[in-house]
Coordinates of C-alpha atoms and ligand atoms in Angstrom, one line a residue:
M76 CA -32.6 -16.8 -17.2
P77 CA -30.0 -13.9 -17.9
T78 CA -30.5 -12.6 -21.3
S79 CA -27.3 -11.4 -22.9
P80 CA -24.3 -11.2 -20.4
S81 CA -23.6 -7.8 -21.8
T82 CA -26.9 -6.1 -20.6
A83 CA -25.7 -5.4 -17.1
A84 CA -22.2 -4.6 -18.3
S85 CA -23.6 -1.9 -20.5
L86 CA -25.1 -0.2 -17.3
Y87 CA -21.8 0.1 -15.5
D88 CA -20.9 3.3 -17.0
R89 CA -23.9 4.9 -15.3
V90 CA -22.9 4.0 -11.7
R91 CA -19.0 3.8 -12.1
R92 CA -18.6 6.9 -9.9
V93 CA -20.4 5.3 -6.8
I94 CA -19.9 1.6 -7.4
P95 CA -16.1 0.5 -7.2
P96 CA -15.3 -1.9 -10.2
I97 CA -14.4 -4.6 -7.6
E98 CA -18.0 -4.7 -6.3
W99 CA -19.7 -4.6 -9.7
P100 CA -19.2 -8.3 -10.7
A101 CA -21.3 -9.4 -7.8
F102 CA -24.4 -7.6 -9.2
T103 CA -24.4 -8.4 -12.9
D104 CA -26.0 -11.8 -12.6
D105 CA -29.0 -10.5 -10.6
I106 CA -29.3 -7.4 -12.7
D107 CA -29.6 -9.5 -15.9
A108 CA -32.0 -11.9 -14.3
I109 CA -34.1 -9.1 -13.0
L110 CA -34.4 -7.3 -16.5
A111 CA -35.3 -10.6 -18.1
L112 CA -38.0 -11.5 -15.4
K113 CA -39.7 -7.9 -15.8
R114 CA -40.0 -8.6 -19.4
E115 CA -41.5 -12.1 -18.8
R116 CA -43.9 -11.2 -16.0
N117 CA -44.8 -7.8 -17.4
A118 CA -43.5 -6.2 -14.2
V119 CA -42.2 -2.7 -13.2
I120 CA -39.9 -1.9 -10.3
L121 CA -40.8 1.3 -8.3
A122 CA -37.7 2.4 -6.3
H123 CA -37.4 5.0 -3.5
N124 CA -34.7 7.5 -3.6
Y125 CA -33.1 5.7 -0.5
Q126 CA -32.4 2.3 -2.5
T127 CA -28.9 1.6 -3.3
P128 CA -27.4 2.5 -6.8
E129 CA -27.4 -0.8 -8.4
I130 CA -31.2 -1.0 -7.7
F131 CA -32.0 2.7 -8.3
H132 CA -29.9 3.2 -11.6
C133 CA -29.8 -0.5 -12.9
V134 CA -33.2 -2.1 -12.5
A135 CA -35.9 0.3 -11.6
D136 CA -38.4 1.7 -14.0
I137 CA -39.8 4.4 -11.8
V138 CA -37.9 6.2 -9.1
G139 CA -38.7 9.3 -6.7
D140 CA -39.7 10.5 -3.3
S141 CA -43.0 8.9 -1.6
L142 CA -45.2 11.4 -3.4
A143 CA -43.9 10.6 -6.9
L144 CA -44.0 6.8 -6.3
A145 CA -47.7 7.2 -5.3
R146 CA -48.6 9.5 -8.1
K147 CA -46.7 7.3 -10.6
A148 CA -48.2 4.2 -9.3
M149 CA -51.7 5.4 -10.5
S150 CA -50.6 5.2 -14.0
V151 CA -48.6 2.2 -14.1
D152 CA -49.3 -0.3 -17.2
A153 CA -48.0 -3.6 -15.9
D154 CA -49.4 -6.8 -14.3
V155 CA -46.8 -6.8 -11.4
I156 CA -45.5 -4.0 -9.4
V157 CA -42.3 -4.7 -7.2
L158 CA -41.8 -2.1 -4.7
A159 CA -38.3 -1.5 -3.7
G160 CA -38.8 0.5 -0.7
V161 CA -40.5 0.0 2.6
H162 CA -43.8 -1.6 3.3
F163 CA -46.1 1.3 3.6
M164 CA -44.9 2.4 0.2
A165 CA -45.9 -0.9 -1.1
E166 CA -49.2 -0.7 0.6
T167 CA -49.7 2.7 -1.0
A168 CA -49.1 1.2 -4.5
K169 CA -51.5 -1.5 -3.7
L170 CA -54.3 0.9 -2.6
L171 CA -53.9 2.7 -5.9
N172 CA -53.7 -0.6 -8.0
P173 CA -56.1 -2.8 -6.3
G174 CA -56.3 -5.1 -9.3
K175 CA -52.5 -5.6 -9.7
T176 CA -50.2 -7.8 -7.9
V177 CA -47.9 -5.7 -5.7
L178 CA -44.8 -7.5 -4.4
I179 CA -42.6 -6.4 -1.4
P180 CA -39.2 -8.3 -1.6
D181 CA -38.7 -8.2 2.3
L182 CA -41.8 -8.2 4.4
A183 CA -39.8 -6.8 7.4
A184 CA -38.9 -3.6 5.7
G185 CA -40.8 -1.5 7.9
C186 CA -40.4 2.2 9.3
S187 CA -40.0 3.8 12.7
L188 CA -42.6 6.3 11.9
A189 CA -45.2 3.7 10.7
D190 CA -44.6 1.6 13.8
S191 CA -45.0 4.7 16.2
I192 CA -48.9 4.7 15.8
T193 CA -52.1 2.3 15.5
A194 CA -55.4 2.7 14.2
A195 CA -56.7 2.9 17.7
D196 CA -54.2 5.9 18.5
V197 CA -55.9 7.7 15.8
R198 CA -59.4 7.1 17.3
L199 CA -58.2 8.3 20.7
M200 CA -56.8 11.6 19.2
R201 CA -60.3 12.1 17.4
Q202 CA -62.1 11.7 20.9
R203 CA -59.6 14.1 22.4
Y204 CA -60.0 16.6 19.7
P205 CA -63.4 16.3 18.3
A206 CA -64.0 17.9 14.7
V207 CA -60.3 18.6 14.3
P208 CA -59.1 17.2 10.8
V209 CA -56.7 14.3 10.9
V210 CA -53.6 14.7 8.3
T211 CA -51.7 11.5 8.2
Y212 CA -48.1 11.3 6.9
V213 CA -48.0 8.5 4.1
N214 CA -45.4 6.8 6.2
T215 CA -48.2 4.8 8.1
S216 CA -50.0 1.6 7.8
A217 CA -53.2 1.4 5.7
A218 CA -55.2 0.7 9.0
V219 CA -53.9 4.2 10.2
K220 CA -54.8 5.9 7.0
A221 CA -58.2 4.4 7.0
E222 CA -58.8 6.2 10.3
S223 CA -57.7 9.7 8.9
D224 CA -59.1 12.5 6.8
I225 CA -56.2 12.8 4.3
C226 CA -52.7 12.0 3.9
C227 CA -49.6 14.0 3.2
T228 CA -45.8 13.4 2.3
S229 CA -43.0 15.5 3.1
G230 CA -43.3 17.1 -0.3
N231 CA -46.8 18.2 -0.1
A232 CA -47.5 18.6 3.8
L233 CA -47.7 22.4 3.8
Q234 CA -50.2 22.5 0.9
V235 CA -52.3 19.7 2.3
V236 CA -52.5 21.3 5.8
E237 CA -53.5 24.6 4.1
S238 CA -55.9 23.0 1.8
L239 CA -58.3 22.0 4.6
G240 CA -59.2 25.6 5.6
A241 CA -59.1 24.8 9.3
P242 CA -57.7 26.6 12.0
R243 CA -56.4 23.5 13.7
V244 CA -55.3 20.1 12.4
I245 CA -53.8 17.0 14.1
M246 CA -50.8 15.9 12.1
L247 CA -49.7 12.3 12.6
P248 CA -47.1 10.7 13.5
D249 CA -43.9 12.7 12.9
E250 CA -43.5 15.2 15.5
Y251 CA -40.7 16.8 13.6
L252 CA -42.4 17.2 10.2
A253 CA -45.4 18.6 12.2
K254 CA -43.2 21.1 13.9
N255 CA -41.3 22.1 10.8
I256 CA -44.6 22.5 9.0
A257 CA -46.1 24.5 12.2
A258 CA -43.1 26.8 11.6
Q259 CA -44.3 27.7 8.2
T260 CA -48.2 28.2 8.6
K261 CA -50.7 30.0 10.7
V262 CA -52.8 26.7 11.0
E263 CA -52.4 25.3 14.7
I264 CA -50.8 21.8 14.5
I265 CA -51.5 19.2 17.2
A266 CA -48.6 16.7 16.7
W267 CA -47.9 13.0 17.7
K268 CA -44.6 11.7 19.3
G269 CA -43.2 9.5 16.4
H270 CA -39.7 10.0 14.8
C271 CA -37.9 8.7 12.0
E272 CA -34.9 6.8 13.5
V273 CA -32.6 7.8 10.7
H274 CA -33.3 11.6 10.8
E275 CA -33.8 12.2 14.5
R276 CA -30.0 11.3 15.0
F277 CA -28.9 14.6 13.0
S278 CA -28.2 17.5 15.4
P279 CA -27.3 21.2 14.9
A280 CA -23.8 20.6 16.2
D281 CA -23.3 18.0 13.3
I282 CA -24.0 21.0 10.8
R283 CA -21.7 23.4 12.5
E284 CA -18.8 20.7 12.5
L285 CA -19.5 20.1 8.8
R286 CA -19.5 24.0 8.0
E287 CA -16.2 24.3 9.9
A288 CA -14.6 21.2 8.1
H289 CA -16.0 22.3 4.7
P290 CA -16.1 26.1 4.3
G291 CA -19.1 27.1 1.9
V292 CA -20.7 23.6 2.0
T293 CA -24.5 23.8 1.1
V294 CA -26.6 21.9 3.7
L295 CA -29.8 20.3 2.7
A296 CA -32.0 18.5 5.2
H297 CA -35.1 16.3 5.1
P298 CA -38.1 17.8 7.1
E299 CA -38.1 14.6 9.3
C300 CA -34.9 16.1 10.9
P301 CA -35.6 18.0 14.3
P302 CA -36.5 21.6 13.7
E303 CA -33.1 23.0 15.0
V304 CA -31.5 20.9 12.3
V305 CA -33.8 22.3 9.7
A306 CA -33.3 26.0 11.3
E307 CA -29.5 25.5 10.6
A308 CA -29.8 24.0 7.1
D309 CA -29.8 26.1 3.9
F310 CA -32.8 24.2 2.5
A311 CA -35.3 21.6 3.6
G312 CA -37.4 19.5 1.5
S313 CA -38.5 16.0 0.5
T314 CA -36.0 13.6 -1.0
A315 CA -37.2 14.8 -4.4
A316 CA -37.0 18.4 -3.5
M317 CA -33.4 18.0 -2.2
S318 CA -32.5 16.2 -5.6
D319 CA -34.0 19.0 -7.5
Y320 CA -32.1 21.7 -5.4
V321 CA -28.7 20.1 -6.4
G322 CA -29.9 20.0 -10.1
R323 CA -31.0 23.7 -10.0
H324 CA -28.3 25.4 -7.9
K325 CA -25.4 23.0 -8.8
P326 CA -23.6 23.9 -5.5
A327 CA -19.8 23.2 -5.7
R328 CA -20.1 21.0 -2.4
V329 CA -23.2 19.8 -0.8
V330 CA -24.3 17.8 2.2
L331 CA -27.7 15.9 2.4
M332 CA -28.9 15.3 6.0
T333 CA -30.7 12.1 5.2
E334 CA -30.4 8.5 4.3
C335 CA -26.9 7.4 2.9
S336 CA -27.9 5.9 -0.6
M337 CA -29.6 9.4 -1.5
S338 CA -26.1 11.2 -2.1
D339 CA -25.0 8.2 -4.2
N340 CA -28.1 8.3 -6.4
V341 CA -28.1 12.2 -6.9
A342 CA -24.2 12.2 -7.3
V343 CA -24.6 9.8 -10.5
E344 CA -26.7 12.7 -12.1
H345 CA -24.2 15.4 -11.0
P346 CA -20.6 14.6 -11.4
E347 CA -19.6 18.2 -11.0
V348 CA -20.9 18.3 -7.5
D349 CA -18.8 17.3 -4.5
F350 CA -20.9 15.4 -2.0
V351 CA -19.8 15.5 1.8
R352 CA -21.4 12.2 3.3
P353 CA -22.1 12.1 7.0
C354 CA -25.3 10.1 6.3
N355 CA -27.3 7.7 8.5
L356 CA -28.4 4.2 7.1
C357 CA -32.2 3.3 7.1
P358 CA -32.0 -0.5 8.2
H359 CA -35.4 -1.0 6.5
M360 CA -34.6 0.5 3.2
K361 CA -31.6 -1.8 3.2
R362 CA -33.3 -4.8 3.4
I363 CA -34.3 -4.6 -0.2
T364 CA -31.5 -6.1 -2.3
L365 CA -31.0 -7.3 -6.0
A366 CA -31.2 -10.8 -4.6
N367 CA -34.5 -10.4 -2.9
I368 CA -36.0 -8.4 -5.8
R369 CA -35.1 -11.3 -8.1
A370 CA -36.6 -13.8 -5.8
A371 CA -39.8 -11.5 -5.5
L372 CA -40.1 -11.9 -9.4
E373 CA -39.2 -15.6 -9.5
E374 CA -41.4 -16.7 -6.6
N375 CA -44.2 -14.1 -6.7
R376 CA -43.6 -13.0 -3.2
H377 CA -44.2 -11.3 -0.8
I378 CA -47.8 -10.4 -2.2
V379 CA -49.2 -7.3 -0.3
T380 CA -52.8 -7.6 0.8
I381 CA -54.9 -5.1 2.5
D382 CA -58.3 -6.0 4.2
P383 CA -60.9 -4.6 1.6
D384 CA -62.8 -2.4 4.2
V385 CA -59.6 -0.7 5.3
A386 CA -58.3 -0.3 1.8
E387 CA -61.4 1.4 0.8
R388 CA -61.0 4.0 3.5
A389 CA -57.3 4.2 3.3
R390 CA -57.6 4.7 -0.6
H391 CA -59.8 7.6 -0.1
T392 CA -57.3 9.4 2.1
V393 CA -54.6 8.9 -0.4
E394 CA -56.5 9.9 -3.4
R395 CA -57.8 13.0 -1.5
M396 CA -54.1 14.0 -1.0
L397 CA -53.4 13.4 -4.7
A398 CA -56.3 15.7 -5.7
V399 CA -54.7 18.6 -3.7
Ligands
13P417 P1 -39.8 11.2 1.0 O1 -41.1 11.2 0.7 O2 -39.0 12.7 1.1 O3 -39.1 10.6 0.0 O4 -39.3 10.7 2.3 C1 -39.8 9.3 2.6 C2 -38.9 8.7 3.8 O5 -39.2 7.8 4.2 C3 -38.0 9.7 4.3 O6 -37.4 9.1 5.4
SF4_418 FE1 -39.0 5.3 7.8 FE2 -37.0 6.9 8.4 FE3 -36.6 4.7 7.2 FE4 -37.7 6.8 5.8 S1 -35.8 6.8 6.6 S2 -38.4 4.7 5.9 S3 -38.9 7.5 7.6 S4 -37.2 4.8 9.3

């Protein structure tokens, strides 16, 4: 039920630098339908920074990194939340909005980090390291969160670890995030062996080649990258922190060692910055499309549900994080 055919057309100006004119007509029908469906269903769309620009800039109501999406999910005033991102993000939104309908447009939008650990693994770690607090990255299932003491994201991991006042913490499941945090704190960190399949592929050699090919380029890296990559970057931070860095420093030329859509989305806001793009695609994030967001709203699918006992315990770990 598209409203006015001009609704989507008026949005093109925003994304013209990153979506070629020849591709735009393929999006307009879905954009108009989604904007109308949001009004009809009193729905909001939360989109992660890795969503493609036609989602991020044209239909999303709330955008950001995992931490911002979790925080903003707490104050959503809508009946329906569509999570344009991966499954753990939709679960987090549901944990914080138990009374609302939370939809994920594709149930297979997973995450290699979330898949690297189970609730039973966390229980084993607790047996092995009794009384050591467990800090769990938000990129995990609700069942894993339920076995943990507190969550963290890449945006607050150091603060969360230090907030516990413990000499040692277990940090699950991202080995590289754990090592990157260990380099910044006196707290001893016990890590797991999970990796992000997107960020583990960047290497220090990539950075050296980029610096040679683009003298003066500023290199920003996500802390899910291996520590040797972070060590060679000019700055490391969450997706929101990288975006803020570009806004604050306005480097003439920048490269973001992260998922591909991130550069497109930040480039829209900063036309004066030249983005070099040796990115890696996240196949899970890319499962979300305008077509399946539209279908989610039309057919009320896929509804995110969490076992009430798991949800109660997992919510506590997320709320504890948000209170830090
Ligand atoms: P951010 O919390 O930095 O947005 O990261 C989420 C993520 O999945 C990165 O791969
Ligand atoms: Fe998971 Fe990596 Fe994709 Fe982020 S980029 S959702 S950590 S696989």
